Each structure stands twice: as structure tokens, then as C-alpha cells.
CSV table of C-alpha atoms in Angstrom, one decimal:
chain,number,residue,atom,x,y,z
A,28,MET,CA,0.0,0.0,0.0
A,29,SER,CA,1.4,3.4,-1.0
A,30,GLU,CA,1.6,6.2,1.5
A,31,GLU,CA,-0.9,8.2,-0.6
A,32,ALA,CA,-3.6,5.4,-0.5
A,33,ASN,CA,-6.6,6.1,1.6
A,34,THR,CA,-6.6,3.3,4.3
A,35,SER,CA,-9.0,4.9,6.7
A,36,GLY,CA,-11.2,1.8,7.0
A,37,TRP,CA,-8.2,-0.4,7.6
A,38,ASP,CA,-6.8,2.1,10.1
A,39,ALA,CA,-10.0,2.2,12.1
A,40,ILE,CA,-9.8,-1.6,12.6
A,41,ASP,CA,-6.1,-1.4,13.7
A,42,GLN,CA,-6.9,1.4,16.1
A,43,GLU,CA,-9.6,-0.7,17.8
A,44,LEU,CA,-7.2,-3.7,18.1
A,45,SER,CA,-4.5,-1.5,19.5
A,46,LYS,CA,-6.8,-0.8,22.5
A,47,ILE,CA,-6.5,-4.6,23.4
A,48,TYR,CA,-3.0,-5.5,22.2
A,49,GLY,CA,-1.1,-2.2,22.5
A,50,ASP,CA,2.2,-2.5,20.5
A,51,GLN,CA,2.0,-6.2,19.8
A,52,GLU,CA,2.9,-6.8,16.2
A,53,PRO,CA,0.4,-9.4,14.8
A,54,LYS,CA,1.2,-12.1,12.4
A,55,HIS,CA,-0.2,-10.6,9.2
A,56,TYR,CA,-1.1,-12.4,6.0
A,57,GLY,CA,-1.8,-10.2,3.0
A,58,THR,CA,-3.3,-11.0,-0.4
A,59,ILE,CA,-1.0,-10.2,-3.3
A,60,LEU,CA,-3.5,-10.4,-6.2
A,61,PRO,CA,-6.9,-9.0,-5.4
A,62,TYR,CA,-10.0,-11.2,-5.8
A,63,SER,CA,-11.4,-8.6,-8.2
A,64,LEU,CA,-8.4,-9.2,-10.5
A,65,GLY,CA,-8.7,-13.0,-10.5
A,66,GLY,CA,-6.9,-13.7,-7.3
A,67,GLN,CA,-7.9,-16.8,-5.2
A,68,ASP,CA,-8.3,-15.0,-1.8
A,69,PRO,CA,-11.2,-12.6,-1.4
A,70,LEU,CA,-10.0,-11.0,1.8
A,71,ASP,CA,-7.3,-8.3,1.6
A,72,GLY,CA,-5.6,-9.5,4.7
A,73,LEU,CA,-5.7,-11.6,7.9
A,74,SER,CA,-4.1,-10.7,11.3
A,75,ALA,CA,-3.4,-13.1,14.1
A,76,TYR,CA,-2.7,-11.8,17.6
A,77,LYS,CA,-1.4,-13.8,20.6
A,78,SER,CA,-3.9,-13.6,23.5
A,79,ASP,CA,-3.7,-15.3,26.9
A,80,THR,CA,-7.2,-14.3,28.1
A,81,PRO,CA,-9.2,-16.3,29.2
A,82,VAL,CA,-7.0,-19.1,27.8
A,83,PRO,CA,-4.0,-19.0,25.5
A,84,HIS,CA,-5.3,-18.6,21.9
A,85,TRP,CA,-4.8,-17.0,18.5
A,86,HIS,CA,-7.2,-14.1,17.9
A,87,PHE,CA,-7.7,-13.8,14.1
A,88,VAL,CA,-9.2,-10.7,12.5
A,89,THR,CA,-10.2,-10.3,8.8
A,90,TYR,CA,-9.7,-7.3,6.6
A,91,GLY,CA,-12.0,-7.1,3.6
A,92,PHE,CA,-15.7,-7.6,4.4
A,93,SER,CA,-15.8,-3.9,5.3
A,94,GLU,CA,-14.6,-1.0,3.1
A,95,LEU,CA,-10.9,-0.6,3.9
A,96,TYR,CA,-10.1,2.2,1.5
A,97,GLU,CA,-12.3,4.7,-0.3
A,98,LYS,CA,-16.1,4.6,0.2
A,99,GLU,CA,-17.6,2.7,-2.8
A,100,SER,CA,-21.0,1.3,-1.8
A,101,GLU,CA,-24.1,3.5,-1.9
A,102,ASN,CA,-25.1,2.6,1.7
A,103,ALA,CA,-23.7,5.4,3.8
A,104,GLU,CA,-24.7,3.8,7.1
A,105,TYR,CA,-22.6,0.7,6.8
A,106,SER,CA,-19.1,0.0,5.7
A,107,GLY,CA,-19.2,-2.7,3.0
A,108,TYR,CA,-21.0,-5.7,4.3
A,109,GLY,CA,-21.0,-4.1,7.8
A,110,PHE,CA,-18.7,-6.5,9.6
A,111,GLU,CA,-15.3,-8.2,9.9
A,112,LEU,CA,-14.9,-11.7,11.2
A,113,THR,CA,-12.9,-12.7,14.2
A,114,PHE,CA,-11.9,-16.2,15.2
A,115,ARG,CA,-10.3,-17.4,18.5
A,116,LEU,CA,-8.4,-20.6,18.3
A,117,ALA,CA,-6.8,-22.4,21.2
A,118,ARG,CA,-2.9,-22.1,21.1
A,119,SER,CA,-0.3,-24.2,22.8
A,120,GLU,CA,2.5,-22.5,24.7
A,121,GLU,CA,5.2,-23.4,22.2
A,122,GLU,CA,3.1,-22.4,19.1
A,123,GLU,CA,4.7,-19.5,17.3
A,124,GLU,CA,2.8,-19.5,14.0
A,125,PRO,CA,-1.0,-19.7,13.6
A,126,PRO,CA,-2.2,-22.8,11.8
A,127,ALA,CA,-2.7,-22.4,8.0
A,128,TRP,CA,-6.1,-24.2,8.1
A,129,ALA,CA,-7.6,-21.4,10.1
A,130,LEU,CA,-6.4,-18.8,7.6
A,131,ASN,CA,-7.9,-20.9,4.8
A,132,LEU,CA,-11.2,-21.3,6.7
A,133,LEU,CA,-11.6,-17.5,7.0
A,134,GLN,CA,-10.8,-17.0,3.3
A,135,ASN,CA,-13.5,-19.7,2.6
A,136,MET,CA,-15.9,-17.6,4.6
A,137,GLY,CA,-14.9,-14.7,2.4
A,138,ARG,CA,-15.7,-16.7,-0.8
A,139,TYR,CA,-19.0,-17.7,0.6
A,140,VAL,CA,-20.1,-14.1,1.3
A,141,PHE,CA,-18.6,-12.6,-1.8
A,142,ASN,CA,-20.2,-15.3,-4.1
A,143,SER,CA,-23.6,-15.6,-2.4
A,144,GLY,CA,-24.1,-12.1,-1.0
A,145,ASN,CA,-25.2,-13.7,2.3
A,146,VAL,CA,-23.8,-11.9,5.3
A,147,PHE,CA,-23.1,-13.1,8.9
A,148,ARG,CA,-24.8,-11.6,11.9
A,149,SER,CA,-24.7,-12.4,15.5
A,150,GLY,CA,-27.0,-15.4,16.1
A,151,ASP,CA,-26.3,-17.1,12.7
A,152,TYR,CA,-25.0,-20.6,12.2
A,153,LEU,CA,-23.5,-22.5,9.3
A,154,ASP,CA,-23.2,-26.3,8.8
A,155,ALA,CA,-19.7,-27.1,7.4
A,156,ASN,CA,-20.8,-30.7,6.6
A,157,GLY,CA,-17.5,-32.0,7.9
A,158,PRO,CA,-14.6,-31.1,10.2
A,159,ILE,CA,-13.9,-27.4,10.2
A,160,CYS,CA,-10.3,-28.4,10.0
A,161,LEU,CA,-10.2,-30.8,7.0
A,162,GLY,CA,-8.7,-34.2,8.0
A,163,ALA,CA,-8.7,-33.4,11.7
A,164,ASP,CA,-10.1,-35.8,14.4
A,165,THR,CA,-12.6,-33.3,15.8
A,166,LEU,CA,-16.3,-33.1,16.6
A,167,LEU,CA,-16.5,-29.5,15.4
A,168,THR,CA,-18.4,-29.7,12.1
A,169,ALA,CA,-20.3,-26.4,12.1
A,170,LEU,CA,-19.9,-22.7,13.0
A,171,ALA,CA,-21.8,-20.3,15.1
A,172,PHE,CA,-21.6,-16.5,15.0
A,173,THR,CA,-21.7,-14.0,17.9
A,174,PHE,CA,-20.4,-10.6,18.8
A,175,ASP,CA,-16.7,-10.6,19.6
A,176,PRO,CA,-16.6,-10.0,23.4
A,177,GLU,CA,-13.6,-7.6,23.3
A,178,LEU,CA,-14.4,-5.7,20.1
A,179,PRO,CA,-17.5,-3.5,20.1
A,180,ALA,CA,-19.1,-2.1,16.9
A,181,ILE,CA,-17.3,1.0,15.6
A,182,ASP,CA,-18.0,3.9,13.3
A,183,THR,CA,-15.4,4.2,10.6
A,184,PRO,CA,-15.1,7.0,7.9
A,185,ASN,CA,-16.8,4.5,5.6
A,186,GLY,CA,-19.7,3.7,7.9
A,187,ARG,CA,-20.5,1.4,10.8
A,188,MET,CA,-19.2,-2.1,11.2
A,189,GLU,CA,-19.3,-4.9,13.7
A,190,PHE,CA,-16.8,-7.6,14.7
A,191,ILE,CA,-18.5,-11.0,14.4
A,192,GLN,CA,-16.8,-13.9,16.1
A,193,MET,CA,-16.9,-17.2,14.4
A,194,VAL,CA,-17.1,-20.2,16.8
A,195,GLY,CA,-16.5,-23.9,16.0
A,196,ILE,CA,-19.4,-26.1,17.2
A,197,THR,CA,-20.4,-29.7,17.2
A,198,GLY,CA,-23.2,-31.3,15.2
A,199,ASP,CA,-25.5,-31.7,18.2
A,200,GLU,CA,-24.8,-28.1,19.3
A,201,LEU,CA,-25.8,-27.0,15.8
A,202,GLU,CA,-29.1,-28.9,16.1
A,203,ALA,CA,-29.7,-27.3,19.5
A,204,MET,CA,-29.2,-23.9,18.0
A,205,GLN,CA,-31.6,-24.7,15.3
A,206,THR,CA,-34.3,-26.0,17.6
A,207,TRP,CA,-33.8,-23.1,20.2
A,208,ASN,CA,-31.4,-20.3,19.3
A,209,THR,CA,-27.7,-19.7,18.7
A,210,LEU,CA,-27.0,-17.2,21.5
A,211,GLY,CA,-29.0,-19.1,24.0
A,212,VAL,CA,-26.9,-22.3,23.5
A,213,LEU,CA,-23.6,-20.4,23.6
A,214,LYS,CA,-24.6,-18.6,26.8
A,215,ALA,CA,-25.7,-21.9,28.4
A,216,GLY,CA,-22.3,-23.3,27.7
A,217,LEU,CA,-20.2,-20.2,28.5
A,218,GLY,CA,-19.0,-21.6,31.9
A,219,GLN,CA,-17.4,-24.5,30.0
A,220,PHE,CA,-16.4,-22.5,27.0
A,221,PRO,CA,-14.8,-19.3,28.2
A,222,GLY,CA,-14.4,-16.6,25.5
A,223,TYR,CA,-15.9,-18.9,22.9
A,224,VAL,CA,-12.3,-20.0,22.1
A,225,THR,CA,-12.5,-22.8,19.5
A,226,ASP,CA,-10.7,-25.9,20.6
A,227,LEU,CA,-10.6,-28.8,18.1
A,228,SER,CA,-10.2,-31.4,20.9
A,229,ARG,CA,-13.2,-30.4,23.0
A,230,ASP,CA,-16.3,-32.6,23.5
A,231,SER,CA,-19.9,-31.4,23.0
A,232,LEU,CA,-21.4,-29.1,25.5
A,233,LEU,CA,-24.5,-31.3,25.5
A,234,GLN,CA,-22.5,-34.0,27.3
A,235,ILE,CA,-22.6,-31.7,30.4
A,236,PRO,CA,-26.0,-32.4,32.1
A,237,SER,CA,-26.5,-28.8,33.4
A,238,VAL,CA,-25.9,-27.4,29.9
A,239,ALA,CA,-28.2,-29.9,28.2
A,240,GLU,CA,-30.9,-29.3,30.8
A,241,ALA,CA,-30.7,-25.5,30.3
A,242,ILE,CA,-31.0,-25.9,26.5
A,243,GLU,CA,-33.9,-28.3,26.7
A,244,LYS,CA,-35.7,-25.9,29.1
A,245,GLY,CA,-35.1,-22.9,26.8
A,246,MET,CA,-36.5,-24.8,23.8
A,247,GLU,CA,-39.6,-25.9,25.7
A,248,GLN,CA,-40.3,-22.4,27.0
A,249,GLU,CA,-39.3,-20.3,24.0
A,250,GLY,CA,-39.5,-22.5,21.0
A,251,SER,CA,-37.2,-22.1,18.1
A,252,ASN,CA,-35.9,-18.9,16.5
A,253,THR,CA,-35.3,-20.7,13.2
A,254,GLY,CA,-38.2,-19.6,11.0
A,255,ILE,CA,-36.4,-20.4,7.7
A,256,LEU,CA,-34.3,-23.5,7.0
A,257,TYR,CA,-32.4,-24.1,3.8
A,258,VAL,CA,-32.8,-27.8,2.8
A,259,ASP,CA,-30.5,-29.4,0.2
A,260,GLN,CA,-32.9,-32.4,-0.4
A,261,LEU,CA,-36.4,-31.0,-0.7
A,262,ALA,CA,-38.9,-32.0,-3.4
A,263,TRP,CA,-42.6,-32.1,-4.1
A,264,GLU,CA,-44.4,-34.7,-6.2
A,265,PRO,CA,-48.1,-34.1,-7.0
A,266,GLY,CA,-50.2,-37.3,-6.7
A,267,LYS,CA,-51.7,-39.1,-9.6
A,268,LYS,CA,-55.4,-39.2,-9.4
A,269,GLY,CA,-57.6,-41.3,-11.7
A,270,TRP,CA,-60.7,-43.4,-11.8
A,271,PHE,CA,-59.2,-46.5,-10.4
A,272,SER,CA,-56.3,-45.2,-8.4
A,273,LYS,CA,-55.4,-42.3,-6.1
A,274,ASN,CA,-51.8,-41.6,-5.2
A,275,PRO,CA,-51.3,-38.9,-2.5
A,276,ASP,CA,-49.2,-35.8,-2.9
A,277,MET,CA,-45.7,-36.3,-1.5
A,278,VAL,CA,-43.0,-34.3,0.2
A,279,LYS,CA,-39.5,-35.6,-0.1
A,280,LEU,CA,-36.8,-34.8,2.5
A,281,GLY,CA,-33.2,-35.9,3.0
A,282,ALA,CA,-32.4,-38.0,6.1
A,283,LYS,CA,-29.7,-35.6,7.3
A,284,GLN,CA,-32.2,-32.8,8.1
A,285,ALA,CA,-35.4,-34.9,8.8
A,286,GLY,CA,-34.7,-35.2,12.5
A,287,VAL,CA,-34.0,-31.4,12.9
A,288,ILE,CA,-37.1,-30.5,11.0
A,289,GLY,CA,-39.1,-32.7,13.3
A,290,LYS,CA,-37.8,-30.9,16.3
A,291,LEU,CA,-38.3,-27.5,14.6
A,292,LEU,CA,-41.9,-28.3,14.1
A,293,ARG,CA,-42.4,-28.8,17.8
A,294,GLY,CA,-40.5,-25.5,18.5
A,295,ARG,CA,-42.4,-23.5,15.9
A,296,ILE,CA,-45.9,-24.9,15.2
A,297,LEU,CA,-46.7,-25.7,18.8
A,298,LYS,CA,-45.6,-22.2,19.7
A,299,GLY,CA,-47.9,-20.7,17.1
A,300,LYS,CA,-45.1,-19.9,14.6
A,301,SER,CA,-44.6,-21.0,11.0
A,302,LEU,CA,-41.6,-22.8,9.6
A,303,ILE,CA,-40.4,-22.4,6.0
A,304,LEU,CA,-38.2,-25.0,4.2
A,305,VAL,CA,-36.4,-23.6,1.2
A,306,GLY,CA,-35.1,-26.0,-1.4
A,307,GLN,CA,-33.5,-25.4,-4.8
A,308,GLU,CA,-36.9,-25.5,-6.7
A,309,ILE,CA,-39.6,-25.5,-4.0
A,310,ARG,CA,-40.6,-23.9,-0.8
A,311,VAL,CA,-42.6,-25.8,1.8
A,312,VAL,CA,-44.4,-23.6,4.4
A,313,PHE,CA,-45.7,-25.2,7.6
A,314,GLU,CA,-48.3,-23.1,9.4
A,315,PRO,CA,-50.2,-23.6,12.6
A,316,GLY,CA,-54.0,-23.8,12.3
A,317,GLU,CA,-57.1,-25.5,13.6
A,318,ASN,CA,-57.7,-27.7,10.6
A,319,ALA,CA,-54.9,-29.7,9.0
A,320,GLY,CA,-54.6,-29.4,5.2
A,321,CYS,CA,-52.4,-28.8,2.2
A,322,SER,CA,-52.5,-26.4,-0.8
A,323,THR,CA,-50.1,-25.5,-3.6
A,324,GLU,CA,-49.4,-22.5,-5.7
A,325,ASP,CA,-46.6,-22.1,-8.2
A,326,HIS,CA,-43.4,-23.3,-6.5
A,327,GLU,CA,-44.8,-23.1,-2.9
A,328,VAL,CA,-46.5,-25.8,-0.9
A,329,SER,CA,-48.5,-24.7,2.2
A,330,ILE,CA,-49.2,-27.3,4.9
A,331,THR,CA,-51.4,-26.3,7.8
A,332,LEU,CA,-50.8,-28.4,10.9
A,333,ASN,CA,-52.9,-28.5,14.0
A,334,GLU,CA,-51.4,-29.8,17.3
A,335,ALA,CA,-52.2,-33.4,16.5
A,336,ALA,CA,-50.7,-33.3,13.0
A,337,ALA,CA,-47.6,-31.4,14.2
A,338,ALA,CA,-47.0,-33.9,17.0
A,339,GLU,CA,-47.5,-36.9,14.7
A,340,LEU,CA,-45.3,-35.5,11.9
A,341,SER,CA,-42.5,-34.5,14.3
A,342,GLN,CA,-42.4,-38.0,15.8
A,343,SER,CA,-42.3,-39.5,12.3
A,344,LEU,CA,-39.4,-37.4,11.0
A,345,VAL,CA,-36.3,-39.4,11.9
A,346,PRO,CA,-33.0,-39.7,10.0
A,347,GLN,CA,-33.9,-43.0,8.5
A,348,GLU,CA,-35.1,-43.9,4.9
A,349,SER,CA,-38.9,-44.4,5.0
A,350,ALA,CA,-42.2,-43.3,3.6
A,351,PHE,CA,-45.4,-42.6,5.6
A,352,GLU,CA,-48.7,-40.9,5.7
A,353,LEU,CA,-50.3,-39.1,8.6
A,354,PHE,CA,-53.5,-40.2,10.2
A,355,SER,CA,-54.2,-36.6,11.1
A,356,LEU,CA,-53.4,-35.3,7.6
A,357,PRO,CA,-54.8,-37.7,5.0
A,358,GLY,CA,-53.9,-37.3,1.3
A,359,LEU,CA,-50.3,-36.3,1.9
A,360,LYS,CA,-47.3,-38.6,2.0
A,361,PHE,CA,-43.8,-38.0,3.3
A,362,GLN,CA,-40.7,-39.7,2.0
A,363,ILE,CA,-37.3,-39.6,3.7
A,364,VAL,CA,-34.4,-40.5,1.4
A,365,LYS,CA,-30.8,-41.2,2.1
A,366,THR,CA,-28.3,-38.3,2.4
A,367,HIS,CA,-24.8,-38.8,0.9
A,368,ILE,CA,-22.2,-36.5,2.5
A,369,LYS,CA,-19.4,-35.8,0.0
A,370,ASP,CA,-15.9,-34.3,0.5
A,371,GLN,CA,-14.5,-31.5,-1.6
A,372,GLU,CA,-13.5,-33.9,-4.4
A,373,GLY,CA,-17.1,-35.4,-4.6
A,374,ASN,CA,-16.4,-38.7,-2.9
A,375,VAL,CA,-19.1,-40.0,-0.6
A,376,VAL,CA,-17.6,-40.1,2.9
A,377,GLU,CA,-20.9,-40.8,4.9
A,378,THR,CA,-24.4,-42.0,4.2
A,379,ILE,CA,-27.2,-41.0,6.5
A,380,GLY,CA,-30.5,-43.0,6.4
């Protein structure tokens, strides 16, 4: 960067970090060829600071989700996407260099945001469909997002931005966040998980009875905050109706998400809230109502569930290949199909159902 370049957005981030780390020189990893010019890494840079509070860890901070230089977006209120990511990763005493996989993970988050336009906010979660560190023997297969406890939102010359901390979580913790809410689960486990520092070797928080009990109680009392769920395997097949045969309409779901959807129905419908499943070609909307029924319009299926139908369906949705109809909702069939989990090279590494 030349001395003449306007780095006001970058400088604002550095200034906030200096309040925590003083004169500590971070390990910094810059991008030589910008993403806009065909480079592989979307973020302009990544810094890693050594922190000993509350436990020894690397504190990563991204540069590139916000506007680091001149103001370019038309939104004057926010700088770029309105955030930068942070990530706290457990560090051993002798460790002098941050692990490369963590840098790659943060760049992958950049690719996801830049390519999809989806942004991260406190309370979000993301299923990684495998270890967050490829090839590692770890239970952490998903990510949660919350405010960084040491970095408040700031106003930069290019607009406001937040520091969103990325946290490695287990599969059952992800399911608990879906069926209750992300911040509730993180708060319930804070005593065992200080600073939300990601540790690849840790066990699930749900193995701790007090944490599991708090999460179950929260879900029962408050229901689920997940109103929309993106479902990879979701399809709708209209039934064939003729003089001598009558096949019911059918909803197809993948086994991987069937169990979660069943729990979500309890946490949404029984609390008077709707649940929307979004697939590649179809949306299925579950709504609470007195009379169970089903209707379709364009690429959307609306299914009304009363308490009896919601309870029956939630109990039937398990991660196992099957097909069934509901006594409380005649004329509609559900089919659960196998889910094949693939690695980055397209090889099937796990089959569910």
C-alpha cells in the first residue's frame, strides 16, 4: 500500500485492536493479487494476535468484508458488508505460528459471502458438513456467530461495522441452536467454553448435564428462533389421481435434516409460529391452524398443521429412509431419502439414512 492510499477503514480496525494489544505486532497475511483481478483469496488480509485471556489462543481478524479504503458502496450507514470476522483458536505454549487451516477457513468464509451475497450476523450458524479443519479428528463440524466479546461495533469513515466472532461447534450443538437459538446455546455453555475460544479437541457441550438441561428448558419455554431452514434435499411430487387409483401428494426430505425438521416443528408450530423450508426448486411452508390441510401455488406448498398433526409428523421425521402418511393429515405422504455426504472432491464419505 502506498503512503498516498486512503486506508481509513483499515486504520479504524487497527486502532480498535491496539486498545487490546497495544504495541503487539500481529502475524499478518496479505493478499498479493486482489479477488477482483482474478486472485484466489477474497480478503485483503488476515491478522493473528497472541492472547492469553481467558486461555492462550490466537485471535484472528479479517480485513475485507468492510470497506478498507475509499467509500464505494451507496449505503452510507454501513461499511461494505457491515462487519469483519474474528476467530479465537486455542494455542499451545510453544506455538509461534498460527495454523494455516484457520487462515484458509476464514478465506473460505470470504468466498461464501462474496459469491452468495449472504452476510453473517450475531446469532447465525452454518453447517460445514464435515470437520472445520479438514482431516482433523474433531467433533467440530459447524460454525456459530456471535459478537466478539472484546471488540464493540465501531463507526469508521466509511460507515458502521461490527466484529462478528466465528465459533466452532459440534453437530448436536448446531441442532440445539436450530431448535432453540444460537446465542442461548452459547450462553448456556459459557462456563465450560470461556471466551468462545475454539478448541478442536473439546467434547460437545451437551455432554454436560446442566448445559443440556438449560438448552432443553429454553427450547420448551421459548420454542425455536429458526423460521427459515435451507434444505438441500427437498422435493414435491403431485399425486396421480384417476378413476381406479389415487396416489397422494408427496413431500421428499433428506435423512440428514429430517430429525432437525421434526424438532423444529415442535419448536415452531406448537408455539404458534410458521416454519419455511427452502429448497432449490420448491418452498414448503408449515403453518399452525385448527384444521390440517395442504395447498399448492406455483413453487410453494403450504401445509397447515394442527397440534395433532404437528405432533404426529415431528415424531415420524427421523434420519432413516422411510415413507409414511399421517392419520391426522390424509392425502399427503412424506418420504425420507438417504443423504450422501461428500468431500470437496465429490467422494461419498458418509451416508445417512
